[in-house]
mmCIF file of C-alpha atoms in Angstrom:
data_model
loop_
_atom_site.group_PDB
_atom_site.id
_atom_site.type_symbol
_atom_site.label_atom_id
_atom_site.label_comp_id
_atom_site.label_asym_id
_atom_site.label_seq_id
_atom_site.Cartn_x
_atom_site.Cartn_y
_atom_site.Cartn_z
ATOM 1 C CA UNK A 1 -21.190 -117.181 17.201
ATOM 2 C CA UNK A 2 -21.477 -118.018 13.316
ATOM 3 C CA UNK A 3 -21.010 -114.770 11.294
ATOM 4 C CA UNK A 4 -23.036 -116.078 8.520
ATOM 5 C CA UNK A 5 -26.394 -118.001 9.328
ATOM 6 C CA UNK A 6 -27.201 -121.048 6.957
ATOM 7 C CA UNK A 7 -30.434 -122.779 6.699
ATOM 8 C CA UNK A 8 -31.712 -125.390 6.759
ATOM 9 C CA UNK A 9 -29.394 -127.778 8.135
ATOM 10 C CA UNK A 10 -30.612 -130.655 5.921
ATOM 11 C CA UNK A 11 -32.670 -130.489 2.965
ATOM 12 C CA UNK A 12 -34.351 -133.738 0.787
ATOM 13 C CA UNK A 13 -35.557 -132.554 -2.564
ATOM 14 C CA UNK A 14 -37.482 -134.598 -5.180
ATOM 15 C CA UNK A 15 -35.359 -135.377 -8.643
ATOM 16 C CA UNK A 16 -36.380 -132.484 -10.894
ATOM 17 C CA UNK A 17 -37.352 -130.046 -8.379
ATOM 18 C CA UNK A 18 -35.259 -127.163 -6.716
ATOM 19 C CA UNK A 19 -33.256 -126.813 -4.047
ATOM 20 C CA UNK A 20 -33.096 -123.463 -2.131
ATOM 21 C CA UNK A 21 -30.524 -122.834 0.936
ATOM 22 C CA UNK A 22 -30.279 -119.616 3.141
ATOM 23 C CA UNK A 23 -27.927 -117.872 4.327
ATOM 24 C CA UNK A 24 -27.909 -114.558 6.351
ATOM 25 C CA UNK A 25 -25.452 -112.017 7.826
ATOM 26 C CA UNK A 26 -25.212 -109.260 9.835
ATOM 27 C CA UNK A 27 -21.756 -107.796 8.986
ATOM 28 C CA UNK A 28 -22.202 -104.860 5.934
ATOM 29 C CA UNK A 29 -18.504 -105.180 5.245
ATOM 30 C CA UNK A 30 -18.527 -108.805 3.695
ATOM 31 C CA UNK A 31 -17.820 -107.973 0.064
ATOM 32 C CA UNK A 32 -17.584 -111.420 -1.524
ATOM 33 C CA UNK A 33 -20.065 -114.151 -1.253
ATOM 34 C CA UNK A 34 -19.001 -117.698 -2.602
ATOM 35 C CA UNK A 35 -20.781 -121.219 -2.539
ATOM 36 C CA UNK A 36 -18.866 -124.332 -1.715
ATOM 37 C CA UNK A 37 -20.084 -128.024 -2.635
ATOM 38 C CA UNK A 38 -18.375 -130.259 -0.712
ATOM 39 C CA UNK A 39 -18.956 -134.454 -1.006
ATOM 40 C CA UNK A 40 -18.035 -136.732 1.281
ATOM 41 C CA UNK A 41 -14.124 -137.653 1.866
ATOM 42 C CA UNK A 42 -13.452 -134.784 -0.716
ATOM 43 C CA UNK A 43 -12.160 -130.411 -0.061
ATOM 44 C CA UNK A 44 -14.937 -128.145 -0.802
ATOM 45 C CA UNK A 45 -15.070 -127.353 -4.063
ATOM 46 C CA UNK A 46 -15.751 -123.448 -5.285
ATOM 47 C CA UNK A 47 -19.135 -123.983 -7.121
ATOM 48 C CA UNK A 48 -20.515 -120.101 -7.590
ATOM 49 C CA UNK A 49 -19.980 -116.924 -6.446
ATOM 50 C CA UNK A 50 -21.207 -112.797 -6.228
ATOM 51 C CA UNK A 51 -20.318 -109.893 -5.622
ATOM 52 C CA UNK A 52 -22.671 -107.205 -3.250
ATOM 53 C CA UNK A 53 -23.424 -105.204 -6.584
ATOM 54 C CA UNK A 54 -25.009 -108.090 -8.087
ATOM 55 C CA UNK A 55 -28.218 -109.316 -7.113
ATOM 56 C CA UNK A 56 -28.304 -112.218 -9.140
ATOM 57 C CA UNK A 57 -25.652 -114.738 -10.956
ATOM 58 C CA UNK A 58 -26.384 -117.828 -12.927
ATOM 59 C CA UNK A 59 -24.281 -120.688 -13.544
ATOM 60 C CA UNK A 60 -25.923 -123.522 -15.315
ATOM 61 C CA UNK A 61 -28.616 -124.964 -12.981
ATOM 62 C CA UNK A 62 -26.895 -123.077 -9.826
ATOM 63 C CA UNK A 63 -28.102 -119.367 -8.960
ATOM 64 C CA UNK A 64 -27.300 -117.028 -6.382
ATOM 65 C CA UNK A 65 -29.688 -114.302 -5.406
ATOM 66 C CA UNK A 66 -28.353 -111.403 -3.539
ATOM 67 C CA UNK A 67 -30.734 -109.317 -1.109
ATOM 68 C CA UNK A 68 -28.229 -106.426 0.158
ATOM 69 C CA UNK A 69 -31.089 -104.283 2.080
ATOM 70 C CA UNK A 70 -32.111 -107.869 3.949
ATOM 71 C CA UNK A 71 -28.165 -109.100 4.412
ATOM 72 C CA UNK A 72 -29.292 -112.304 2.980
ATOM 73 C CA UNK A 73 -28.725 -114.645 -0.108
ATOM 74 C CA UNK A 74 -29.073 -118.034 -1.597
ATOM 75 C CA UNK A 75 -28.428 -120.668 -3.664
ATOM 76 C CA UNK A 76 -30.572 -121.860 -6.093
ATOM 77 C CA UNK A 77 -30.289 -125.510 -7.371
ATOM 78 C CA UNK A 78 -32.856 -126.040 -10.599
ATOM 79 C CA UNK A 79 -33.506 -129.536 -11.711
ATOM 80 C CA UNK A 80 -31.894 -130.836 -8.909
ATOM 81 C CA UNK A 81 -30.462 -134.286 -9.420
ATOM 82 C CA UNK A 82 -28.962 -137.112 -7.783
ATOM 83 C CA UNK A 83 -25.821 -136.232 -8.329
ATOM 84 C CA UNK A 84 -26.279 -132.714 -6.578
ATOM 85 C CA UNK A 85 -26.376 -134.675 -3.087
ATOM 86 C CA UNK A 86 -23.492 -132.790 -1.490
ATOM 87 C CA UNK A 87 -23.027 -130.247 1.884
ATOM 88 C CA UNK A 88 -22.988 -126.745 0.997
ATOM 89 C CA UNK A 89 -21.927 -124.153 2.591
ATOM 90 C CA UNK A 90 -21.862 -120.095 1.939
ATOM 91 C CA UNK A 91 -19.236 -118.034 2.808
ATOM 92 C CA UNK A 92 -18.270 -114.407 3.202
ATOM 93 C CA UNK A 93 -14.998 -112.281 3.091
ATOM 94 C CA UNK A 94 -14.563 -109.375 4.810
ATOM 95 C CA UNK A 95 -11.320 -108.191 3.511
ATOM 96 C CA UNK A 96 -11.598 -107.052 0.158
ATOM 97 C CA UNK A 97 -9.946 -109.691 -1.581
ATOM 98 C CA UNK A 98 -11.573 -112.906 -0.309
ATOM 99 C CA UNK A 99 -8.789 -114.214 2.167
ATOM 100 C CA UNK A 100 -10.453 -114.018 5.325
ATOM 101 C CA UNK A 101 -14.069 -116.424 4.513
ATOM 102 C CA UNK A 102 -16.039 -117.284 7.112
ATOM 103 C CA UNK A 103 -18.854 -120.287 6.413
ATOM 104 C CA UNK A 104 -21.532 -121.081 7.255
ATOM 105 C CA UNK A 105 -22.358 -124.364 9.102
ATOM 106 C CA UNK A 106 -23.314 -126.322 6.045
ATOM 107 C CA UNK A 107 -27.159 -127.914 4.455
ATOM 108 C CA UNK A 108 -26.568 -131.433 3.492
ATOM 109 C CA UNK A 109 -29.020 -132.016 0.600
ATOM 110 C CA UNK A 110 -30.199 -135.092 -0.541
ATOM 111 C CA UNK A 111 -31.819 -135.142 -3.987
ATOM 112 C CA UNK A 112 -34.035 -138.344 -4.031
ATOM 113 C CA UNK A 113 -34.242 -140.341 -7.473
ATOM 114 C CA UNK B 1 -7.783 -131.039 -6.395
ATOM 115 C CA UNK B 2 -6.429 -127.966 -8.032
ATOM 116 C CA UNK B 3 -2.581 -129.320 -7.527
ATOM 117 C CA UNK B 4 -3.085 -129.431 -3.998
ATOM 118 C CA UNK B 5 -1.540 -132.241 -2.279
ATOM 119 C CA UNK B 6 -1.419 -132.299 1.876
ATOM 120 C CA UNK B 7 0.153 -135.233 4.240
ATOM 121 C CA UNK B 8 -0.246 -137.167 6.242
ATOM 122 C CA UNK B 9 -4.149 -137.773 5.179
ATOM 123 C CA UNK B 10 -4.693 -139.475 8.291
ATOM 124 C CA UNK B 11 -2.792 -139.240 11.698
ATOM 125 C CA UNK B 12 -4.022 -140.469 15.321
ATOM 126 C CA UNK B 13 -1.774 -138.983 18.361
ATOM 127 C CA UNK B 14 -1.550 -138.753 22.225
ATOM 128 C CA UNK B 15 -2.503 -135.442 24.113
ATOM 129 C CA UNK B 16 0.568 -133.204 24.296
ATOM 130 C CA UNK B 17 2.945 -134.257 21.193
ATOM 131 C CA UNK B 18 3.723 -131.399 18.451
ATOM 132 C CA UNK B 19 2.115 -132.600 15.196
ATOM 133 C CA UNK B 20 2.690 -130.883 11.674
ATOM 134 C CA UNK B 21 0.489 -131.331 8.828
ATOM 135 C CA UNK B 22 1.910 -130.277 5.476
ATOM 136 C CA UNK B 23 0.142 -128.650 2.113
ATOM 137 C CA UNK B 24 2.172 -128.855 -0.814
ATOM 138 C CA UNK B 25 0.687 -126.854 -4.101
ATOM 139 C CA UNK B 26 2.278 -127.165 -7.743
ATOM 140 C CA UNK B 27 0.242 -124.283 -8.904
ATOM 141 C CA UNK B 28 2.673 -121.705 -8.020
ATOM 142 C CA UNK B 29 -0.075 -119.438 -6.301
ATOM 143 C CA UNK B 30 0.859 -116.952 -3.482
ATOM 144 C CA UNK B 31 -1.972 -117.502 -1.325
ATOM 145 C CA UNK B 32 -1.918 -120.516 1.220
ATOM 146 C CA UNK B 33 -4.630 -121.217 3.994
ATOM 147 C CA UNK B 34 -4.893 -123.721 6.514
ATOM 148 C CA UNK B 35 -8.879 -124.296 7.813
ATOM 149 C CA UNK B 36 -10.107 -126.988 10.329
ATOM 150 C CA UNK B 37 -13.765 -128.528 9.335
ATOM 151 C CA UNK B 38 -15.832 -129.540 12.483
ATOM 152 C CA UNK B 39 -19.530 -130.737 12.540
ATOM 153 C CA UNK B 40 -21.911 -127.515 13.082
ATOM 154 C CA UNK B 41 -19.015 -125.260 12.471
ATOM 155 C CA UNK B 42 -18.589 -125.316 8.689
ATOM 156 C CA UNK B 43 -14.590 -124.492 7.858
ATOM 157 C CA UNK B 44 -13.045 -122.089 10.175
ATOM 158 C CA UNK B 45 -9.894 -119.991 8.799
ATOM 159 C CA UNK B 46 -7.130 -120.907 11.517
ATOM 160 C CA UNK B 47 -4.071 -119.134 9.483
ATOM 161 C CA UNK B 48 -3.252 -118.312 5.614
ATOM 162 C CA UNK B 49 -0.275 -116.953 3.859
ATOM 163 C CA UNK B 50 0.057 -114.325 1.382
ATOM 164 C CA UNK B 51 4.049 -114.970 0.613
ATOM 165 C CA UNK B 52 7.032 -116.792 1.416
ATOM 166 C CA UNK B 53 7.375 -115.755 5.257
ATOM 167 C CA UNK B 54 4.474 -113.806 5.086
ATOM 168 C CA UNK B 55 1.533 -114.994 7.536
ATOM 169 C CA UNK B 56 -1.404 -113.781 9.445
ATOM 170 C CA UNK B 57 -3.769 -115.384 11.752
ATOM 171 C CA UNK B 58 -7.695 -116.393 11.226
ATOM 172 C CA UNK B 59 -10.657 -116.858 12.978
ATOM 173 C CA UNK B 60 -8.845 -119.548 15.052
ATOM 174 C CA UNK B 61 -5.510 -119.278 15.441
ATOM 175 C CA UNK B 62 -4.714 -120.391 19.153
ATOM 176 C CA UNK B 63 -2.977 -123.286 19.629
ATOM 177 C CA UNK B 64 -1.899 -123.278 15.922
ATOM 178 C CA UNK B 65 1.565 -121.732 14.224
ATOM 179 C CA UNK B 66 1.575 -122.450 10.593
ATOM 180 C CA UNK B 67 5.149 -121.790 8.741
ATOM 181 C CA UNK B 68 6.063 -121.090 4.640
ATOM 182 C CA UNK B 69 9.782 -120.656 3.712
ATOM 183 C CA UNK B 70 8.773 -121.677 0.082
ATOM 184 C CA UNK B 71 6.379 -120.694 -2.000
ATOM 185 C CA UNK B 72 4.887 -124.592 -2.660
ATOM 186 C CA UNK B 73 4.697 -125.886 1.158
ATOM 187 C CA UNK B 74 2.627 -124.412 3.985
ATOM 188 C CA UNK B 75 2.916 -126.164 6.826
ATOM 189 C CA UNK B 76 0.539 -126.354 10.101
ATOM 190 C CA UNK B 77 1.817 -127.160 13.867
ATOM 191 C CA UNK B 78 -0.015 -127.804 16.826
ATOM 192 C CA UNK B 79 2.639 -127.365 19.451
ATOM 193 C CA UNK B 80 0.976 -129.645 22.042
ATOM 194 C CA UNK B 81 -2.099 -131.247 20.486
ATOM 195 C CA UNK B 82 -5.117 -131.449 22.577
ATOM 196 C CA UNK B 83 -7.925 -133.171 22.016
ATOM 197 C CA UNK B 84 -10.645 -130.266 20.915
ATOM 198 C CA UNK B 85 -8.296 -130.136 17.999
ATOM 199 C CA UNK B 86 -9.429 -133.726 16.497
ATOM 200 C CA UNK B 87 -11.002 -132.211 13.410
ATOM 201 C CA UNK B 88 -10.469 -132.490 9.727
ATOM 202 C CA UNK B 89 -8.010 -130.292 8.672
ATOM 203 C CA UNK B 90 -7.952 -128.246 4.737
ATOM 204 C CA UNK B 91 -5.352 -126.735 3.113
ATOM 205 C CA UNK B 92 -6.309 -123.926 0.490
ATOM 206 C CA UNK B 93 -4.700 -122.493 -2.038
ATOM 207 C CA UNK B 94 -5.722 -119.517 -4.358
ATOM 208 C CA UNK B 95 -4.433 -116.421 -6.836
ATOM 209 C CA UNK B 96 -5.489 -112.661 -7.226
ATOM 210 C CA UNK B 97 -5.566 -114.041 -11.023
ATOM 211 C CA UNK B 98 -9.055 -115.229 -11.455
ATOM 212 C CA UNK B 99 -11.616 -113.233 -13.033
ATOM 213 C CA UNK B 100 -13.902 -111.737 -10.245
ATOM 214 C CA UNK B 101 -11.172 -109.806 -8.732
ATOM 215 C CA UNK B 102 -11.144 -111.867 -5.510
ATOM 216 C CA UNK B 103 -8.968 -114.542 -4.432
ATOM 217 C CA UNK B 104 -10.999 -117.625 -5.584
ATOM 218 C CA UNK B 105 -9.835 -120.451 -3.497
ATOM 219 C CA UNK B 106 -9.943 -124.214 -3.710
ATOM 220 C CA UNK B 107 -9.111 -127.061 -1.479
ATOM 221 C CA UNK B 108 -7.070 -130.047 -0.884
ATOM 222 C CA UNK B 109 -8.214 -133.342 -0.223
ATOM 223 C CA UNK B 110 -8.044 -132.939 3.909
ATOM 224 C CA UNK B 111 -6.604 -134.341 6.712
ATOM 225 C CA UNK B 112 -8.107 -136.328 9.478
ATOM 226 C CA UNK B 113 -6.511 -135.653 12.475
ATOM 227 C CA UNK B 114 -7.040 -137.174 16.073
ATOM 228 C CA UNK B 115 -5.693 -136.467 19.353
ATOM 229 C CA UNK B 116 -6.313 -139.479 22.172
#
């Protein structure tokens, strides 16, 4: 059973528009909450993270938004563009010093030009 | 990839040999992890390190024994490989150093593994 939920499994987006994935958890003890961007034939590659007392962090066109109450955050993608056509995944840690991540099982997104 | 170098990058093998993948990192950092990548499943922690000799096990550690005698090489064994472990396989390598306070961690380039 996948500790953290990610949706939706695939994603097209329009060049210019944005690109919102989901992820949800159920375990209050994750206390670290990174996005990976991962393209094909490559690792994953760290691309943002938070922390629980955040709600919100901004990086460039990438935000995450942090809902504690509703175990549930997101990525944000602004302006998506071609490039931006990766897999993500989200990922929690539940031992205080982000070792032990668990992902979720990925949105390929697919930014059409 | 972040100094992170891991061999073989490719490897096809029978049912029942002992196979050992090996991360190498020339970053000096104390953390090691080894992660398999499977369709559906996103990465799954299988074991990491957090010293020389010092290991513990992940979310899916059976059938895996991972080994580190120095701090640079982290090495992954499947005793008898079966097929459900034909997946891509990540090595990971990361520092309490970074900014946030957590152990950011970044990948290697992957190794595709499959058992016949």
């Amino acid at each position: 059973q996948q500790q953290v939920k990610q949706s939706p499994q695939s994603l097209i987006v329009q060049k210019g528009g944005i690109s919102i994935i989901n992820c949800a958890y159920e375990n209050t003890a994750f206390d670290y909450f990174p996005w990976y961007q991962q393209f094909p034939g490559k690792g994953p590659a760290l691309l943002i993270a938070i922390r629980p007392d955040v709600s919100e962090k901004k990086e460039g066109r990438f935000t995450i938004s942090f809902n504690k109450s509703a175990k549930q955050f997101s990525l944000h993608i602004m302006d998506s563009q071609p490039g931006d056509s990766a897999t993500y995944f989200c990922a929690a840690s539940v031992d205080g010093y982000g070792n032990k991540l668990v992902f979720g099982a990925g949105t390929i997104l697919r930014v059409k030009s | 990839d972040a100094g992170i170098t891991q061999s073989p990058r490719h490897k096809v093998t029978e049912t029942g040999t002992p196979v050992t993948l090996r991360c190498h990192q020339t970053e000096n950092h104390r953390y090691m992890y080894w992660y398999r990548q499977d369709p559906g499943h996103g990465l799954r922690l299988i074991h990491y390190s957090y010293g020389v000799k010092d290991t513990d096990k992940g979310e899916v550690s059976d059938g895996y024994s991972v080994s580190r005698s120095k701090t640079e090489d982290f090495l992954l064994t499947l005793e008898s490989a079966t097929s459900s472990q034909t997946s891509v396989y990540f090595c990971a390598i990361s520092s309490s150093t970074s900014g946030s306070g957590y152990n950011e961690q970044f990948f290697g380039p992957g190794t595709r593994l499959t058992v016949l």
